[in-house]
mmCIF file of C-alpha atoms in Angstrom:
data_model
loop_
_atom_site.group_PDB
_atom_site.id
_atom_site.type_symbol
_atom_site.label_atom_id
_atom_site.label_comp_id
_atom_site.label_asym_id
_atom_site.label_seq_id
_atom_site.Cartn_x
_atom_site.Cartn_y
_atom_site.Cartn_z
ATOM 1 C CA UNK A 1108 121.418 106.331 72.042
ATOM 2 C CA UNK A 1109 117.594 105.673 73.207
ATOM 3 C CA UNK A 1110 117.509 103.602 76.356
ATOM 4 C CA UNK A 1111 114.392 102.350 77.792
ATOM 5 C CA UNK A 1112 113.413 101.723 81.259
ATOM 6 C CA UNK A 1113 110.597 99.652 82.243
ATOM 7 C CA UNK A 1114 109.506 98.196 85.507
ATOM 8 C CA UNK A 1115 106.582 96.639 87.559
ATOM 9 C CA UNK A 1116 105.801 94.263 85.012
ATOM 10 C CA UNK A 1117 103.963 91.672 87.134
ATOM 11 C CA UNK A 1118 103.435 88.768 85.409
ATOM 12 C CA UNK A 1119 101.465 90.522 82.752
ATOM 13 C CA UNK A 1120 102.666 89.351 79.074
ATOM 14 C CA UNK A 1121 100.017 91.123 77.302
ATOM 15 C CA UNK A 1122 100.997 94.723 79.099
ATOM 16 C CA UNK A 1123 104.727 93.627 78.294
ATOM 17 C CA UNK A 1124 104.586 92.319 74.743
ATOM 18 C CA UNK A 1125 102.758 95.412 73.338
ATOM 19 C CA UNK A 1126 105.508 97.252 75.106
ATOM 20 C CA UNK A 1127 108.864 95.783 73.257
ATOM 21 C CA UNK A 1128 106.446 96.348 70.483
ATOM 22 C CA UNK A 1129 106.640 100.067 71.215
ATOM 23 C CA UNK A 1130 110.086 100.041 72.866
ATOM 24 C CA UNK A 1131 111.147 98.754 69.113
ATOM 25 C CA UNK A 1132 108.842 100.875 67.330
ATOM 26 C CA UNK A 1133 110.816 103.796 68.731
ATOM 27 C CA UNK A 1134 114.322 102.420 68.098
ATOM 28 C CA UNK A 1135 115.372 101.729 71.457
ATOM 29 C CA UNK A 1136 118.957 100.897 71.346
ATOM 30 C CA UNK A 1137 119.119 99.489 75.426
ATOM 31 C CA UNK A 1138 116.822 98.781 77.497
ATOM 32 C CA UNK A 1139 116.702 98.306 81.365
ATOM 33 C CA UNK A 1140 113.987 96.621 83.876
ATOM 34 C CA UNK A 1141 114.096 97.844 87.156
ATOM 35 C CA UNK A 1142 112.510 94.756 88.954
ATOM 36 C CA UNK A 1143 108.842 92.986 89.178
ATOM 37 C CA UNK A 1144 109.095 90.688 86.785
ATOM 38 C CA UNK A 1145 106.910 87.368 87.596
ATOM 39 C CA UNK A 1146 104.849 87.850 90.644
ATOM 40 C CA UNK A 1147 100.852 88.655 90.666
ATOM 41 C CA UNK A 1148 99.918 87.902 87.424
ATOM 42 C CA UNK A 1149 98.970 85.207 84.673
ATOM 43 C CA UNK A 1150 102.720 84.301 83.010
ATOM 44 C CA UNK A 1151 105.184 84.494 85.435
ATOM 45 C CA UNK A 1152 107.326 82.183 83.585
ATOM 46 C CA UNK A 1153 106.578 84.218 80.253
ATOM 47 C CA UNK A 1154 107.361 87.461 81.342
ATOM 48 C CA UNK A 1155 110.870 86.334 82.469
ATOM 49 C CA UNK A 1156 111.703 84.839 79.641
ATOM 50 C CA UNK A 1157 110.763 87.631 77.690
ATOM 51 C CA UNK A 1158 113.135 89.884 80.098
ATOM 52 C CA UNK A 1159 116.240 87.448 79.515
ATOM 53 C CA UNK A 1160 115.717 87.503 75.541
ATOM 54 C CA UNK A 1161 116.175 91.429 75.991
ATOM 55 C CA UNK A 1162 119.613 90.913 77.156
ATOM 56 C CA UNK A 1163 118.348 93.942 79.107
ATOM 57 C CA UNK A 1164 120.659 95.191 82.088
ATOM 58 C CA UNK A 1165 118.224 93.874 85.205
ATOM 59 C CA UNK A 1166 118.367 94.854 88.600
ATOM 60 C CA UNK A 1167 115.757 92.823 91.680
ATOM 61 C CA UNK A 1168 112.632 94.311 92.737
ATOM 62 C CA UNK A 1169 111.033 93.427 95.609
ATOM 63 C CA UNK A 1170 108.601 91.150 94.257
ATOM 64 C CA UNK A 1171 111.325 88.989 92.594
ATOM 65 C CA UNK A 1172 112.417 88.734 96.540
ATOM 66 C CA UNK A 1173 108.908 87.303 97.483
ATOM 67 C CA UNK A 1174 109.269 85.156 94.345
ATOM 68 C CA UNK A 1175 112.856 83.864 96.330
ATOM 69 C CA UNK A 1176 111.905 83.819 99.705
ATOM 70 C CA UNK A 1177 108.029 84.688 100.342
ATOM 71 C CA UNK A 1178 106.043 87.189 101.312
ATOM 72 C CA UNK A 1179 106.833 87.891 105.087
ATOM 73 C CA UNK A 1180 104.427 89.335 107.840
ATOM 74 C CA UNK A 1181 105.198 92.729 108.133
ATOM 75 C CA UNK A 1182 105.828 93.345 104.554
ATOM 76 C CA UNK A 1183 102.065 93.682 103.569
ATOM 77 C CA UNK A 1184 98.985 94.265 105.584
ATOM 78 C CA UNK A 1185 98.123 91.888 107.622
ATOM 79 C CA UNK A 1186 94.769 91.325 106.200
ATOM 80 C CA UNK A 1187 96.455 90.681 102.669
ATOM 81 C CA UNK A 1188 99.273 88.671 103.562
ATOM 82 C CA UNK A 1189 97.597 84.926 103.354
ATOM 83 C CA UNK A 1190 96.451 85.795 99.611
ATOM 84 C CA UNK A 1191 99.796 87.554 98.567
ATOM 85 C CA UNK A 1192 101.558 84.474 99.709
ATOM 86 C CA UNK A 1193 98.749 81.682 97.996
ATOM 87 C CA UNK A 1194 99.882 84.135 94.805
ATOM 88 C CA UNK A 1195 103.149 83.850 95.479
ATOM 89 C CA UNK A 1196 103.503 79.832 95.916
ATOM 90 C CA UNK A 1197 101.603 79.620 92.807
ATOM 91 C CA UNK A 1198 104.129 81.920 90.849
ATOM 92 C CA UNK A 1199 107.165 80.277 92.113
ATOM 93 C CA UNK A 1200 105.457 76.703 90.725
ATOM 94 C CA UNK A 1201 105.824 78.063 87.513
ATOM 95 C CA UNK A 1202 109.283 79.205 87.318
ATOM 96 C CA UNK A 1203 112.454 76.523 87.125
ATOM 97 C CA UNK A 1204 115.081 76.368 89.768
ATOM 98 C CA UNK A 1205 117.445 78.046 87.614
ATOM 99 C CA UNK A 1206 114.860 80.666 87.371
ATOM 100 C CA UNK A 1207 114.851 81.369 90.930
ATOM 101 C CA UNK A 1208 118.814 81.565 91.100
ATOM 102 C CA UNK A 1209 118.298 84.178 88.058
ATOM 103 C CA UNK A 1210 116.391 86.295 90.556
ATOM 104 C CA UNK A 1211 118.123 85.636 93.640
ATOM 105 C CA UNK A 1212 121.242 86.818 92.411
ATOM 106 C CA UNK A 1213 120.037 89.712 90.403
ATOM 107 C CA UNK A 1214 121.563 93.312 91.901
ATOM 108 C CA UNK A 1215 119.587 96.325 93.353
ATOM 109 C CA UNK A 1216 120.985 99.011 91.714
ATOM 110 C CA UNK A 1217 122.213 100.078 88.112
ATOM 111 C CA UNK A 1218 124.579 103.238 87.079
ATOM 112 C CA UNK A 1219 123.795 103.765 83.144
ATOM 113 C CA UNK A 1220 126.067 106.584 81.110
ATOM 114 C CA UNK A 1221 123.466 108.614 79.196
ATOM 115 C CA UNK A 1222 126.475 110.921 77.723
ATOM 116 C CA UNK A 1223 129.676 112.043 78.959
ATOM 117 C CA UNK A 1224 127.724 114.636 81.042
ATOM 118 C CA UNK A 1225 125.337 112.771 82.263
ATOM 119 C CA UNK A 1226 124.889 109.487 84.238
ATOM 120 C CA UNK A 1227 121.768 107.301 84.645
ATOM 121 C CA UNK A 1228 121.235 105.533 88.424
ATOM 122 C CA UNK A 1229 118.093 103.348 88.762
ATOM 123 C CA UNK A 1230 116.953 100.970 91.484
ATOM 124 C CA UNK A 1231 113.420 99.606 92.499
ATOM 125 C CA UNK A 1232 112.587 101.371 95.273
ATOM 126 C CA UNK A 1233 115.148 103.183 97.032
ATOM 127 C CA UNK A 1234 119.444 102.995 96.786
ATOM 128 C CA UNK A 1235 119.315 100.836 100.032
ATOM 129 C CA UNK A 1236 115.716 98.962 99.781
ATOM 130 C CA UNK A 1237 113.702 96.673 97.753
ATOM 131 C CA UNK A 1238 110.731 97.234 99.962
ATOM 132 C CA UNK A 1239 110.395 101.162 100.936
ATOM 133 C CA UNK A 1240 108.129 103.295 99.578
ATOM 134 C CA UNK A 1241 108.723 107.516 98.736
ATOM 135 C CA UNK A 1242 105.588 108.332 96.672
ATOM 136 C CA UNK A 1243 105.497 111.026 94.104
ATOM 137 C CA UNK A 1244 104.261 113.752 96.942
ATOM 138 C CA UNK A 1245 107.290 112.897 99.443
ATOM 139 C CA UNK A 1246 108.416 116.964 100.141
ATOM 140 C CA UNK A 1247 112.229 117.265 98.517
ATOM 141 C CA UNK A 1248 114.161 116.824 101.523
ATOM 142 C CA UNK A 1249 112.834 113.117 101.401
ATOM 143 C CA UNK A 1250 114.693 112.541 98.003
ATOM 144 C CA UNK A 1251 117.888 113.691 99.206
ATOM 145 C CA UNK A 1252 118.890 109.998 100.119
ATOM 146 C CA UNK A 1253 118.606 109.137 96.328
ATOM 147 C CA UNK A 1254 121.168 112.154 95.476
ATOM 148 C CA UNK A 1255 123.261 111.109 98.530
ATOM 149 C CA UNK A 1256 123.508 107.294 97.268
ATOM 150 C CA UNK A 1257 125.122 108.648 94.001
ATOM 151 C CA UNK A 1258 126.169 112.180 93.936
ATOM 152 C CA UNK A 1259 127.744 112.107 90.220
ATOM 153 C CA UNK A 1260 124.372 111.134 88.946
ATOM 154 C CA UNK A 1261 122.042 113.430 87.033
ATOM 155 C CA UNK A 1262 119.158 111.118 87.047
ATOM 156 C CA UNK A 1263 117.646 109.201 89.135
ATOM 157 C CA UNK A 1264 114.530 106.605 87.902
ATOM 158 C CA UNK A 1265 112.820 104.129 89.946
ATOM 159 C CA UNK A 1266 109.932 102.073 90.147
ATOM 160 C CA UNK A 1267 107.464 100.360 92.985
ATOM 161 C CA UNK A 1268 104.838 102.568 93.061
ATOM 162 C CA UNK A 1269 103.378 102.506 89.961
ATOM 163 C CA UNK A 1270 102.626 105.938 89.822
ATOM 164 C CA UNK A 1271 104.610 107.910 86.814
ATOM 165 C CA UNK A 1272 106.125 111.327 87.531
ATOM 166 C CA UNK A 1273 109.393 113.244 87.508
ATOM 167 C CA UNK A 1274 110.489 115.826 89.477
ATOM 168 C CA UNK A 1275 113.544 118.542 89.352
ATOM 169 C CA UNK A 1276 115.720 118.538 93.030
ATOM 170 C CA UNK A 1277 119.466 120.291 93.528
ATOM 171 C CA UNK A 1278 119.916 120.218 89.858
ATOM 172 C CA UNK A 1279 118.997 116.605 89.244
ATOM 173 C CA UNK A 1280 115.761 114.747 87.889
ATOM 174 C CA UNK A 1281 113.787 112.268 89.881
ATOM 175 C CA UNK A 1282 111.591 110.304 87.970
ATOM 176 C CA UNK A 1283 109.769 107.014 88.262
ATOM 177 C CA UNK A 1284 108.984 104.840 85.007
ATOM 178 C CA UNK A 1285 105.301 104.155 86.405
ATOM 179 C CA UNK A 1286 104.190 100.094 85.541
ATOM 180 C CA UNK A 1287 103.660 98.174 82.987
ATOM 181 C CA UNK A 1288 101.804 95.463 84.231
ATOM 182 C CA UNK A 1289 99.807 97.010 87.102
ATOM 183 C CA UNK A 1290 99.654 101.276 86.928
ATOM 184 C CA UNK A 1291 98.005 102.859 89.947
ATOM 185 C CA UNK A 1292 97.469 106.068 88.358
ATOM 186 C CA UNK A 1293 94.110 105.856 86.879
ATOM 187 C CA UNK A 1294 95.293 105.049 83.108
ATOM 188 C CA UNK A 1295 95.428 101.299 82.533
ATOM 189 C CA UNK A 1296 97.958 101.777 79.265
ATOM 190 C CA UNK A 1297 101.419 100.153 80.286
ATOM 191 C CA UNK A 1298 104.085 102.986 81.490
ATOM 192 C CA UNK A 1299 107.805 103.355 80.467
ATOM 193 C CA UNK A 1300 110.342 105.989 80.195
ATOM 194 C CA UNK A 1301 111.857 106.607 77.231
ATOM 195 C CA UNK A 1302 115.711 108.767 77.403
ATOM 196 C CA UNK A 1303 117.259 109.604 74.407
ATOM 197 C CA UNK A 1304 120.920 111.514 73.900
ATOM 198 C CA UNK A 1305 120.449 115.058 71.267
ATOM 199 C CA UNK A 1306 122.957 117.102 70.145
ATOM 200 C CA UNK A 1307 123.373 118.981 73.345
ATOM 201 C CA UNK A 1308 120.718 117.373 76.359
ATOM 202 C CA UNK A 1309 119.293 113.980 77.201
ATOM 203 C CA UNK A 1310 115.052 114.289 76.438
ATOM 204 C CA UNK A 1311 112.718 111.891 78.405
ATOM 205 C CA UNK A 1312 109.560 110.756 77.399
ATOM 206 C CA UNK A 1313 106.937 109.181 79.452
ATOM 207 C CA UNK A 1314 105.170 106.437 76.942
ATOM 208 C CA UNK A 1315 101.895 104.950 77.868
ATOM 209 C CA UNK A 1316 101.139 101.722 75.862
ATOM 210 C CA UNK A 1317 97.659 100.259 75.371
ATOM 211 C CA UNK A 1318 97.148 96.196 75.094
ATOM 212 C CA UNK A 1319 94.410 94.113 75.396
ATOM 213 C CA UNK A 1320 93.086 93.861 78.653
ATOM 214 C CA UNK A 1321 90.529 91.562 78.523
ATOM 215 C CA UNK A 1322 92.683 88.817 76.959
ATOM 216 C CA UNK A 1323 94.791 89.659 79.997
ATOM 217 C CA UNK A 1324 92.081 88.834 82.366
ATOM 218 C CA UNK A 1325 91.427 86.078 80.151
ATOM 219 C CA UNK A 1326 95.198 84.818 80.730
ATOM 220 C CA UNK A 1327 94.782 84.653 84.137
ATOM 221 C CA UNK A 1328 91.591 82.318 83.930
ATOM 222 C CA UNK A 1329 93.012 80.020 81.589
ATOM 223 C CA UNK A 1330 96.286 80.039 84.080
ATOM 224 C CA UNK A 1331 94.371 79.003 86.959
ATOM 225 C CA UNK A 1332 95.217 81.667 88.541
ATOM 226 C CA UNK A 1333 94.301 81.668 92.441
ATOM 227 C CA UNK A 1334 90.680 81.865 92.557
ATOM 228 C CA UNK A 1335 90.925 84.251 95.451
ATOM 229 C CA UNK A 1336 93.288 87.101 93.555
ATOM 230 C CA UNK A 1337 92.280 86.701 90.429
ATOM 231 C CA UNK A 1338 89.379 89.311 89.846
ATOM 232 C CA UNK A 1339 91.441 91.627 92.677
ATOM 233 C CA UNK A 1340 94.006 91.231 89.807
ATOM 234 C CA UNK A 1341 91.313 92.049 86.823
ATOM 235 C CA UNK A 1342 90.089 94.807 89.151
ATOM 236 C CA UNK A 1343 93.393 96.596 88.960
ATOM 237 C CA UNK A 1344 93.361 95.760 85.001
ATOM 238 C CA UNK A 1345 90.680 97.932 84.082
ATOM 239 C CA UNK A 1346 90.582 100.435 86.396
ATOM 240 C CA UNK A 1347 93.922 101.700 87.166
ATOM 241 C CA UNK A 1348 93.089 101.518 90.951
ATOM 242 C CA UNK A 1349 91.269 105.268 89.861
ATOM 243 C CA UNK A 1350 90.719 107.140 92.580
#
C-alpha cells in the first residue's frame, strides 16, 4: 500500500498536474487531499475536477469554507480582507452550484488504516478547526490536542501552513504534507507526503515536485485573474515567500 497525501493546492493546476504525475510515477495506490482545493489561484474549477477524478478520500479546508461562505472579518488581517474576498467572489464564479454543495458538505477529518498497527488521522488544520494555526515550532505540549482528538492513531498529517515538517511526540508522528500550490518554505517545488506499508514499519517520504511556474503565472493572466492579487499570487510562485 502507498498512500499519498496532498493538500493546499490553491487553484494551481500546473503545481497539481505535475504532482499526479509523480504521485503515479511512484505507484500510489490511494491518495488523500486534505483541503484547499479552488481558492487563490488561476483554475479553480480545474483543480476540483482534477480532485473528484482521483476518487481521492477528501476532507474541507478552510479555504473551500471561504469558497462556501466568504472570507469573514476576523479571519484575515484586516488590511487583506477586501482583496481575499474580490479573490474569493471571483473563484466561486467559476465553480457550478453543484460544485459548491461538493465543498460544503465535504468532512474535516479522515482516519486512514496504514496497517493493522498503525492508523492514519488527517485534517486541515487542527481535529476541531478549519481555521487555526500550530506552526512547525509550536513546543510539544501544543500538539497534545491532535493526540487527544484520536488516541489510537500513530500518525497524525495536516496541512494549512504550508510549511513541510514532521515531528516525533508520546510515541506518535506529527507531520504536515507542506503545499502544493502555494509552499511557504522557501522551495517553490509542490510538497506531498508519500507513506508506504514494508515488511515490518510504515516509511514516509516528503516529495517535492517541480512544474512550470511561469506558465502558472501565465494561467492566471489569461484567467483574468483579479488584477489586484494576481502578481501577490506570482510573488508567492517564485519565491516561496523565502525568508
Amino acid at each position: 500500500m502507498k498512500l499519498a497525501v496532498i493538500s493546499d493546492i490553491h487553484g494551481n493546476e500546473q503545481a497539481l498536474k505535475s504532482v499526479l504525475d509523480d504521485v503515479s510515477k511512484v505507484g500510489a495506490t490511494h491518495v488523500a487531499v486534505l483541503g484547499d482545493i479552488s481558492y487563490r489561484g488561476a483554475k479553480p474549477k480545474e483543480c476540483l475536477n482534477l480532485v473528484r477524478e482521483l476518487q481521492a478520500k477528501v476532507i474541507k479546508g478552510n479555504a473551500d469554507e471561504w469558497i462556501v461562505r466568504g472570507v469573514q472579518q476576523g479571519e484575515v488581517p484586516d488590511k487583506a480582507l477586501s482583496l481575499m474576498q474580490t479573490e474569493q467572489a471571483w473563484a466561486r464564479e467559476q465553480l457550478s452550484d453543484e460544485d459548491i454543495n461538493y465543498l460544503h458538505e465535504l468532512p474535516t477529518t479522515l482516519e486512514i488504516p496504514l496497517s493493522n498497527q498503525s492508523q492514519l488521522f488527517a485534517f486541515h488544520a487542527t481535529p476541531t478547526s478549519i481555521f487555526d494555526v500550530v506552526s512547525n515550532q509550536v513546543p510539544n505540549d501544543d500538539l497534545k490536542p491532535f493526540i487527544d482528538a484520536n488516541p489510537r492513531a500513530n500518525y497524525y498529517v495536516y496541512g494549512h501552513i504550508h510549511l513541510p515538517y514532521m515531528r516525533s511526540f508520546e510515541g506518535k508522528k506529527i507531520l504536515n504534507t507542506g503545499s502544493v500550490g502555494l509552499p511557504f518554505d522557501g522551495d517553490p517545488r509542490a510538497s506531498y507526503l508519500l507513506f508506504e506499508r514494508a515488511e515490518k514499519d510504515i516509511q514516509v517520504q516528503f516529495r517535492r515536485v517541480g512544474y512550470d511556474i511561469e506558465k502558472a503565472c501565465h494561467d492566471l493572466d489569461e484567467a483574468h485573474y483579479p488584477a489586484a492579487a494576481r502578481e501577490l499570487v506570482k510573488g508567492i510562485y517564485r519565491t516561496a515567500l523565502k525568508p
